[in-house]
Short mmCIF file of N, CA and C in Angstrom, two decimals:
data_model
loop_
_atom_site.label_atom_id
_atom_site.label_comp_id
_atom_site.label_asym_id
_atom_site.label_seq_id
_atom_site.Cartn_x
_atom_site.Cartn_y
_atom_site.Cartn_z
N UNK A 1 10.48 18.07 3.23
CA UNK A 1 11.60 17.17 3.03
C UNK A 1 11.09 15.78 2.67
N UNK A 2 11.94 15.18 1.47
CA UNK A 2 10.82 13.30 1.24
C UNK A 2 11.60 13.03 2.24
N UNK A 3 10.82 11.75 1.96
CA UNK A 3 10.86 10.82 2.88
C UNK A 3 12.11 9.53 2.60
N UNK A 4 12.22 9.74 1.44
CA UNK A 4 13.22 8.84 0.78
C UNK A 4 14.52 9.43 0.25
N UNK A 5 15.58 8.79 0.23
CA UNK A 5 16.58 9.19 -0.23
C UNK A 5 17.13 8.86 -1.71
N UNK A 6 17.50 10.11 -2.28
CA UNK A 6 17.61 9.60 -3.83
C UNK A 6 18.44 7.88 -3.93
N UNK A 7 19.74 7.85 -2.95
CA UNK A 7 20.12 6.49 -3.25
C UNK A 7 19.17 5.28 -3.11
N UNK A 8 17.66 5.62 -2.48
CA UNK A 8 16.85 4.44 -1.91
C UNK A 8 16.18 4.56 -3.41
N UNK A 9 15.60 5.37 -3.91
CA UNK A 9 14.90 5.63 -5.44
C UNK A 9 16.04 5.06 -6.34
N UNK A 10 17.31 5.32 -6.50
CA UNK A 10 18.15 4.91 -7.41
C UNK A 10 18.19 3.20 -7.33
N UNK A 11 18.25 2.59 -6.20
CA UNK A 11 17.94 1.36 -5.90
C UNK A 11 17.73 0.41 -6.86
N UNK A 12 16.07 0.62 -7.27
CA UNK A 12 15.10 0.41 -8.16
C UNK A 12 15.77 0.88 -9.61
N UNK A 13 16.52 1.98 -9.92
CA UNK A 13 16.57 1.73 -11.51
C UNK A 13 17.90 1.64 -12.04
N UNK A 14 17.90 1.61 -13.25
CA UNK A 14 18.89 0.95 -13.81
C UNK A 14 19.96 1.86 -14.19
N UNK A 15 21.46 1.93 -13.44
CA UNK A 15 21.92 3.18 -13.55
C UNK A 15 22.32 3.54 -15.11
N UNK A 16 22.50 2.27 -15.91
CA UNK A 16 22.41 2.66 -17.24
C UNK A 16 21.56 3.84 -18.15
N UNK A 17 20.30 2.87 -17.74
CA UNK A 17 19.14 4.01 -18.53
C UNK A 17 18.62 5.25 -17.98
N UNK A 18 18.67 5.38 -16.36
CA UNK A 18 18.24 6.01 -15.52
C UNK A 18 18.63 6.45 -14.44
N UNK A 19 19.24 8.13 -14.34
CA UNK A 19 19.88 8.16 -12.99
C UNK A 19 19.75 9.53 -13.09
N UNK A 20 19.51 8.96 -11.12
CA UNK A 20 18.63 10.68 -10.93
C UNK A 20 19.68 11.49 -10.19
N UNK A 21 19.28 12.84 -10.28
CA UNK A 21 20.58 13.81 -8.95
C UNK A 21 20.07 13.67 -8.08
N UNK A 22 18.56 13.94 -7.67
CA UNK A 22 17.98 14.16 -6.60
C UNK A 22 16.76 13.72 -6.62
N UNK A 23 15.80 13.44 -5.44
CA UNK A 23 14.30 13.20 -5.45
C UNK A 23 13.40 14.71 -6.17
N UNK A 24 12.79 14.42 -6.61
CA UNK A 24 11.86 15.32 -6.59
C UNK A 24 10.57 15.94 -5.89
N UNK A 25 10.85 16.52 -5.44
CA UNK A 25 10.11 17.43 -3.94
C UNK A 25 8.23 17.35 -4.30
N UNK A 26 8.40 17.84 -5.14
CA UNK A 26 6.33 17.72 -5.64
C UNK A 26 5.96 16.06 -5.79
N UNK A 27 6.58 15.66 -6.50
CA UNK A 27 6.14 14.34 -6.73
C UNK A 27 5.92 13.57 -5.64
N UNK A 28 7.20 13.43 -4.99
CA UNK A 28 7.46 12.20 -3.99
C UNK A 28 6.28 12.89 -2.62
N UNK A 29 6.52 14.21 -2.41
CA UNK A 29 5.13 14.61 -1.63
C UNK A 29 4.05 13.65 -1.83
N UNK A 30 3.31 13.97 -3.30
CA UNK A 30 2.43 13.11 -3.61
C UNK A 30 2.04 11.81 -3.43
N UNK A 31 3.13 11.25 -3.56
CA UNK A 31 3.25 9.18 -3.66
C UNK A 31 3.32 9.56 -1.87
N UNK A 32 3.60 10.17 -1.78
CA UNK A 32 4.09 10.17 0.30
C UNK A 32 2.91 10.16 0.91
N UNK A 33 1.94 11.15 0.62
CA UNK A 33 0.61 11.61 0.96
C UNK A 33 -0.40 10.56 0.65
N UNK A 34 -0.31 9.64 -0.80
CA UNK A 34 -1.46 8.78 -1.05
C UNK A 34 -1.01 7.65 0.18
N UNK A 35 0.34 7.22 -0.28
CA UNK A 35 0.46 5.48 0.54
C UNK A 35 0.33 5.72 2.46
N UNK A 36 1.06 6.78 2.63
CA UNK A 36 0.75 6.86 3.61
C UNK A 36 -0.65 7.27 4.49
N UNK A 37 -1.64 8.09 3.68
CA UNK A 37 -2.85 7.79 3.78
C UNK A 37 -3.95 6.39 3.84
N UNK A 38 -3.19 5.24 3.44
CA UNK A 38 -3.91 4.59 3.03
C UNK A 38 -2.98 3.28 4.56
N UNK A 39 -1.97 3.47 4.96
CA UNK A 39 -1.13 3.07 6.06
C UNK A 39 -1.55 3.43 7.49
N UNK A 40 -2.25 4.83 7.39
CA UNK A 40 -2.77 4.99 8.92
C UNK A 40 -3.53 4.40 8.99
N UNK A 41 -4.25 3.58 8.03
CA UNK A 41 -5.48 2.38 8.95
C UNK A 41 -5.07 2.04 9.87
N UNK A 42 -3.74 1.49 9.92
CA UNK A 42 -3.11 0.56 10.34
C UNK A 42 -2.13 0.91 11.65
N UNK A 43 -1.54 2.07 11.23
CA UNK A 43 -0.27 2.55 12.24
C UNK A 43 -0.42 4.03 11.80
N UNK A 44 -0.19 4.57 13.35
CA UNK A 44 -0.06 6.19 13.29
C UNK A 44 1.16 6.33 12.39
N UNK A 45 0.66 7.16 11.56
CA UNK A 45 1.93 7.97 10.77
C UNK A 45 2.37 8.95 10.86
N UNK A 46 1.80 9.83 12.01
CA UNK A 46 2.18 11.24 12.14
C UNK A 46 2.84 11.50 12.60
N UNK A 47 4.39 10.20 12.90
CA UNK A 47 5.51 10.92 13.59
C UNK A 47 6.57 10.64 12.13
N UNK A 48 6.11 9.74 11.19
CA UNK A 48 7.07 9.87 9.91
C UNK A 48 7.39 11.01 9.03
N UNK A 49 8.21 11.76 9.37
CA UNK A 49 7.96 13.24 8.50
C UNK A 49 9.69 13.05 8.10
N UNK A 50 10.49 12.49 8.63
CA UNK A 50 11.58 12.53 7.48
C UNK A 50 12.12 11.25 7.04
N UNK A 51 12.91 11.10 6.31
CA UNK A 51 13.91 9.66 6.24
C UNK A 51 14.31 8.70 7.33
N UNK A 52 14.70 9.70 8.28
CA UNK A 52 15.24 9.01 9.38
C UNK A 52 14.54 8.93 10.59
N UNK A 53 12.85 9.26 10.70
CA UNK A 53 12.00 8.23 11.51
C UNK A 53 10.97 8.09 10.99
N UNK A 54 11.18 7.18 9.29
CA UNK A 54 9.69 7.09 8.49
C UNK A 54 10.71 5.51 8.49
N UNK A 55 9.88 4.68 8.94
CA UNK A 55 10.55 2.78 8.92
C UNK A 55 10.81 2.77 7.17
N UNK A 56 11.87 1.64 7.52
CA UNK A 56 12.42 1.53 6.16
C UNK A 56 11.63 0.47 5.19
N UNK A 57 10.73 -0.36 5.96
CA UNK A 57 9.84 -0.48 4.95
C UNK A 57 8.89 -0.05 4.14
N UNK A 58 8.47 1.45 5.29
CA UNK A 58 7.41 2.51 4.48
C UNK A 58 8.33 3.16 3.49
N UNK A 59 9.71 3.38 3.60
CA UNK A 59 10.55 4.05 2.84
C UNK A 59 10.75 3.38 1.67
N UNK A 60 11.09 1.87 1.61
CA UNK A 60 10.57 1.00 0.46
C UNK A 60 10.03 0.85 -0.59
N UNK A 61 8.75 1.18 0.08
CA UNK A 61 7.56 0.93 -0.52
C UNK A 61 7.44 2.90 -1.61
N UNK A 62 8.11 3.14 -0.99
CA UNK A 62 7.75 4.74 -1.45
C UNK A 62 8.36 4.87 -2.61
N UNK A 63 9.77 4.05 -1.87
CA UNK A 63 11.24 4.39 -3.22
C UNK A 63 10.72 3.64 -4.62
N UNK A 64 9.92 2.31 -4.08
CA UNK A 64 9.58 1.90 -5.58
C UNK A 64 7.85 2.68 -6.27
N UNK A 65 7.54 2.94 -5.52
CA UNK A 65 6.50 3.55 -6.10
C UNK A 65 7.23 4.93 -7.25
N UNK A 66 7.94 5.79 -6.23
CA UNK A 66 8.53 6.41 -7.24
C UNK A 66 9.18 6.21 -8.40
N UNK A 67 10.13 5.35 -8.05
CA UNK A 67 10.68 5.06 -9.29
C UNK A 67 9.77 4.63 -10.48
N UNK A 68 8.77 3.70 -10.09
CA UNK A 68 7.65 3.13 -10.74
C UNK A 68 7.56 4.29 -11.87
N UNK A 69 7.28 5.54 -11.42
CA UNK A 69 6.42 6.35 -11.80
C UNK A 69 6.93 7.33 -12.91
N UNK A 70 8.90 7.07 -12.45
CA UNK A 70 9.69 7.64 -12.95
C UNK A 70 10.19 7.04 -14.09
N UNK A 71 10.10 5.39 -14.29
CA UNK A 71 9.96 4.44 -15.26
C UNK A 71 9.28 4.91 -16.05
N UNK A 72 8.47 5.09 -15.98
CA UNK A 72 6.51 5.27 -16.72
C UNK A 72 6.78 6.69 -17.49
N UNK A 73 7.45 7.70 -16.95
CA UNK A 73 7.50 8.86 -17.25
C UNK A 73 8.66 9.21 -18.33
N UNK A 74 9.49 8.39 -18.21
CA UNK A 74 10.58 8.33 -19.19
C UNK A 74 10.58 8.02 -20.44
N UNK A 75 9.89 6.57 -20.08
CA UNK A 75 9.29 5.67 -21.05
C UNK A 75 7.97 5.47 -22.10
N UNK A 76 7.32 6.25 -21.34
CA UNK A 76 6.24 6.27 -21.75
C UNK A 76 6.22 6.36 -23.40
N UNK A 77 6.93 6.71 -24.60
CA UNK A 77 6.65 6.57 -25.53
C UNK A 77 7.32 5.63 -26.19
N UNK A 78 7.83 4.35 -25.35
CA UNK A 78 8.16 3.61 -25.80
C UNK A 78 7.22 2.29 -25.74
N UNK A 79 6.71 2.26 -24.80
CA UNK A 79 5.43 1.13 -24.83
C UNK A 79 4.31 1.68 -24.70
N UNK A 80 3.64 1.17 -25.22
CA UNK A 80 1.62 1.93 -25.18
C UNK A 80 0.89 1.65 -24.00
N UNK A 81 1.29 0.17 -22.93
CA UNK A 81 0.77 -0.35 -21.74
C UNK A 81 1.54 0.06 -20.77
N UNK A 82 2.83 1.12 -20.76
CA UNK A 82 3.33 0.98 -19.63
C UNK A 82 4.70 0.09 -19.86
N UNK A 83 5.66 0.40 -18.97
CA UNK A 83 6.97 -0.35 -18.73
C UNK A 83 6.78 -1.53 -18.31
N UNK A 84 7.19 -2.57 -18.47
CA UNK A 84 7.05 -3.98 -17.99
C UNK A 84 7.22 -3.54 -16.07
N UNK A 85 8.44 -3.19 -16.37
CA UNK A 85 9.46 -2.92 -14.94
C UNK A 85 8.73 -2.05 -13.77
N UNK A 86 8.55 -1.17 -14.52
CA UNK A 86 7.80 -0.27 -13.74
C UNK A 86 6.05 -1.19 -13.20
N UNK A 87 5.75 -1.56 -13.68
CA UNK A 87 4.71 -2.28 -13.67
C UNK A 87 4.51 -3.44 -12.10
N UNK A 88 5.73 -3.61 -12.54
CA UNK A 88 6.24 -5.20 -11.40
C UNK A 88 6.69 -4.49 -10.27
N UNK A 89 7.03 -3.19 -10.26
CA UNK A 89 7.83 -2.36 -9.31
C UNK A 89 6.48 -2.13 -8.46
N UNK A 90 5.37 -1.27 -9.01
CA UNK A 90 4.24 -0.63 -8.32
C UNK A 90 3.58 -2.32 -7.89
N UNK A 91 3.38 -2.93 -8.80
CA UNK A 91 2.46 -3.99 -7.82
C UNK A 91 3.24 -4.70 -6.86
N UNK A 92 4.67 -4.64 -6.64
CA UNK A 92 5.43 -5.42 -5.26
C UNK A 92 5.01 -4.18 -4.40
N UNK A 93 4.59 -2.65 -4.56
CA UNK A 93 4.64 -1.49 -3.68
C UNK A 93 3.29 -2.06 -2.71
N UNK A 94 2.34 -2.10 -3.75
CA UNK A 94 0.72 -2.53 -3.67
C UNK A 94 0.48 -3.62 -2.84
N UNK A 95 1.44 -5.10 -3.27
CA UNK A 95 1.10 -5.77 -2.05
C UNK A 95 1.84 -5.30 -0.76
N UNK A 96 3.03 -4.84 -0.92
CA UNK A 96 3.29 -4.41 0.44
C UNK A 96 2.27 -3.82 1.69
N UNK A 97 1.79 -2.68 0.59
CA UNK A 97 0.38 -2.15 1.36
C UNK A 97 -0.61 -2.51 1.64
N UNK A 98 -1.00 -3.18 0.87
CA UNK A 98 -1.88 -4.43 1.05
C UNK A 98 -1.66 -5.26 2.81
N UNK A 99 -0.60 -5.64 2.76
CA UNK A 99 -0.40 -6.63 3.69
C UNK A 99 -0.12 -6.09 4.65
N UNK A 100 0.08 -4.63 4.56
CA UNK A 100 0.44 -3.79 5.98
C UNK A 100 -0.88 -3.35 6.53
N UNK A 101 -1.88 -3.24 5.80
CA UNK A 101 -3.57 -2.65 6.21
C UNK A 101 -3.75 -3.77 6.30
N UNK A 102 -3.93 -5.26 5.85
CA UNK A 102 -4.74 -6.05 6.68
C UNK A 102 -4.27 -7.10 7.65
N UNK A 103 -3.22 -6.51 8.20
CA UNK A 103 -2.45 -6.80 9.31
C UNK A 103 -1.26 -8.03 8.66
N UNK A 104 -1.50 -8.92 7.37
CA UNK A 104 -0.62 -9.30 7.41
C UNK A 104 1.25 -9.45 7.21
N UNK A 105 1.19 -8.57 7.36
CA UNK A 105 2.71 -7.84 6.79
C UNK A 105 2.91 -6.73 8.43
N UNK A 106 3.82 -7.05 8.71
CA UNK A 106 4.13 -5.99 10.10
C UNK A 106 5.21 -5.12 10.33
N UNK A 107 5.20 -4.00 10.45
CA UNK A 107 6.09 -2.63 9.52
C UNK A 107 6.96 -3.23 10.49
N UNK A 108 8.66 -3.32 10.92
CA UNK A 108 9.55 -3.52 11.88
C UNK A 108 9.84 -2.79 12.88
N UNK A 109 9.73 -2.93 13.96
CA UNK A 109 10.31 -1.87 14.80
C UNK A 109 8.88 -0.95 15.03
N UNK A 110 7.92 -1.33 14.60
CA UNK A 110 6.52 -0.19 15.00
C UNK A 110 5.34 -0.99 15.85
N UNK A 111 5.73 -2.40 15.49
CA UNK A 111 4.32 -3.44 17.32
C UNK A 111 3.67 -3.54 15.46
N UNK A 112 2.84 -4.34 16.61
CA UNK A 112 1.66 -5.36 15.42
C UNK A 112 0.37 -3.82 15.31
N UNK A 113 0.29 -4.22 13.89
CA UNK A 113 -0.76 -2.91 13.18
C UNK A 113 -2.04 -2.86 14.20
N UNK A 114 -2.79 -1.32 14.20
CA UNK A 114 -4.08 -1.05 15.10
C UNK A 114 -5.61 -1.49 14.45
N UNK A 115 -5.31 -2.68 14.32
CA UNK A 115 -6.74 -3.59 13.75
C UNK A 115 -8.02 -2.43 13.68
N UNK A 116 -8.20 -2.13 15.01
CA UNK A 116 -9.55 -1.15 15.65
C UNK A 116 -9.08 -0.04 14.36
N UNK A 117 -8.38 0.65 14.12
CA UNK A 117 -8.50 1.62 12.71
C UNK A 117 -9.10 1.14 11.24
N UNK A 118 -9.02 -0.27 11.58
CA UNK A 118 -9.07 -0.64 9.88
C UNK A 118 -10.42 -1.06 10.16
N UNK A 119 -11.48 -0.32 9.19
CA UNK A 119 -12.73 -0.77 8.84
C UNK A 119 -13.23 -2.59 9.12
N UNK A 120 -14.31 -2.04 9.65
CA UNK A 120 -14.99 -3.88 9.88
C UNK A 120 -16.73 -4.13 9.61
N UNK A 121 -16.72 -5.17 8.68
CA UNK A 121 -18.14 -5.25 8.16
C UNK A 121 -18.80 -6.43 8.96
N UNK A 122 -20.02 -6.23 8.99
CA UNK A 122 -20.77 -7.72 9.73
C UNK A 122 -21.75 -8.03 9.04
N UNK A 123 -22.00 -9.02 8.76
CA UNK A 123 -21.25 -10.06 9.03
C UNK A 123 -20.09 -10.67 8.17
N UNK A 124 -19.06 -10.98 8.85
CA UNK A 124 -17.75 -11.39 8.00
C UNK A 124 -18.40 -13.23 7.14
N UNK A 125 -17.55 -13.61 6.91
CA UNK A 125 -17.38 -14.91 6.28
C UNK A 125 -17.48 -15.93 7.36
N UNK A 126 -16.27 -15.32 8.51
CA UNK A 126 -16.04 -15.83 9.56
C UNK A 126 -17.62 -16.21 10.58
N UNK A 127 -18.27 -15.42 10.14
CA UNK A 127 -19.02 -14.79 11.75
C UNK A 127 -20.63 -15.68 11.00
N UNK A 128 -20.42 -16.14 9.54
CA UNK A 128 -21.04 -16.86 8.94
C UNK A 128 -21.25 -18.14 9.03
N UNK A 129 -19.90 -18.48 9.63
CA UNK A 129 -19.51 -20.08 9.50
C UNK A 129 -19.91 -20.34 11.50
N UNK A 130 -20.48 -19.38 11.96
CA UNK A 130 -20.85 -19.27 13.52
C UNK A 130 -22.19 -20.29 13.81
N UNK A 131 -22.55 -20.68 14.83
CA UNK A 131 -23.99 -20.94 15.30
C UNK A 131 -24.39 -19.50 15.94
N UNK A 132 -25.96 -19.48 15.49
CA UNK A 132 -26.62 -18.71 16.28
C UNK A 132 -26.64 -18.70 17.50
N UNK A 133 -26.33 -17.80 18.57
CA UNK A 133 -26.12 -18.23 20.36
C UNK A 133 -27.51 -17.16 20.58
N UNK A 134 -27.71 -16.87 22.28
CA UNK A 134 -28.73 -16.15 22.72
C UNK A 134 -28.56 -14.26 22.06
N UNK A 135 -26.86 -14.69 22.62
CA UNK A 135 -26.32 -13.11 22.37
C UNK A 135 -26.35 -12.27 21.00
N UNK A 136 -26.21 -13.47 20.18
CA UNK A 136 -25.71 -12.93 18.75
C UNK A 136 -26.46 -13.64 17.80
N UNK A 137 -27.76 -13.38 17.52
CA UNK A 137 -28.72 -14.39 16.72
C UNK A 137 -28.82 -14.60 15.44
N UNK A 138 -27.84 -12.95 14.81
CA UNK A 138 -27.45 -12.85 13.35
C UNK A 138 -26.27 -13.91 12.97
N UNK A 139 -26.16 -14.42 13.93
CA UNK A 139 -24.69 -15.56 13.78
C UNK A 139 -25.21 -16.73 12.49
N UNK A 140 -24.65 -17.39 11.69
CA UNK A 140 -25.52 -18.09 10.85
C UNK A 140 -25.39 -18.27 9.40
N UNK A 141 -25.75 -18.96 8.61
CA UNK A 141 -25.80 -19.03 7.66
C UNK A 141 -27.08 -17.76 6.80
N UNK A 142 -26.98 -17.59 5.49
CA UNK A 142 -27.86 -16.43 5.03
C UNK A 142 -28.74 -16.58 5.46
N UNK A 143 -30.04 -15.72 5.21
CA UNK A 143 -31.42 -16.32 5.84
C UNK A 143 -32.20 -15.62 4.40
N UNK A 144 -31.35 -15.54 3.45
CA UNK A 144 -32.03 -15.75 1.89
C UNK A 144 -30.93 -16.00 0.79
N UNK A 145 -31.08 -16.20 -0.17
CA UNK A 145 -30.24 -16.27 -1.47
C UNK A 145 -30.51 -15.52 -2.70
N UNK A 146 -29.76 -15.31 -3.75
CA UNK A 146 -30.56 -14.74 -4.95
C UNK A 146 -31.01 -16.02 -5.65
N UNK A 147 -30.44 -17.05 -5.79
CA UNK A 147 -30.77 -17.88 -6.40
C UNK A 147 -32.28 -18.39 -6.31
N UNK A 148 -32.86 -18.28 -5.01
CA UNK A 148 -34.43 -18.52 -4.47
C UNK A 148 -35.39 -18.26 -5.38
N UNK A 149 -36.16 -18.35 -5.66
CA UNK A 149 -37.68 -17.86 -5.87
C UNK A 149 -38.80 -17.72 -4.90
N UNK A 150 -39.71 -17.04 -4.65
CA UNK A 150 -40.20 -16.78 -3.84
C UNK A 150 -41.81 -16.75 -4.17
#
């Protein structure tokens, strides 16, 4: 069953040029499976399995991806780069996701995202701008450059 409802996909397009009966079951699987793969950094997803307990911002983000895709698919032999629309649709999807994996964006109704899931490199930028202490001696500025010669 998607996750979205055809009226949440219809949303996004223009009932003039574009109007659907129903979601499409293979597809929207697909767009369901990537974004939400890329969302459990952040927040368990394994209780979202229908419309009505997948948050309506993950539902959002889905409805325009689809449509995005459904733009693109229609259209496609009308522009050589892609739909303008469709275009602006997937990258508002993108930062959404974006801002939901690196905590700044916070799904409603689900608590602040699980930091500890989302990958962490050392030394950060942050952990750069540190003094060296007893504990942590990698703390510091580089301790080479490329620019150097040697």
């Amino acid at each position: 069953m998607a996750r979205v409802t055809t009226a949440e996909v219809q949303a996004w397009l223009d009932t003039v040029k574009l109007t659907i009966a129903s979601v499409e079951t293979e597809l929207s699987a697909h767009l369901e499976t990537e974004i939400l793969a890329r969302i459990q950094s952040a927040y368990d997803t394994t209780g979202w399995t229908t419309d009505a307990n997948t948050p309506k911002l993950v539902r959002t983000i889905i409805s325009k991806t689809y449509a995005s895709f459904l733009i693109d698919r229609y259209y496609s032999e009308d522009q050589e780069e892609g739909n303008d629309y469709a275009a602006r649709l997937m990258a508002n999807a993108e930062m959404l996701i974006t801002g939901i994996i690196d905590g700044s964006i916070v799904i409603p109704g689900e608590g602040d995202p699980d930091t500890s899931r989302a990958p962490s490199y050392f030394p950060t930028d942050a952990s750069s701008a540190l003094e060296p202490t007893f504990d942590n001696p990698e703390y510091g500025g580089p301790y080479f450059s490329m620019s150097k010669s040697f």
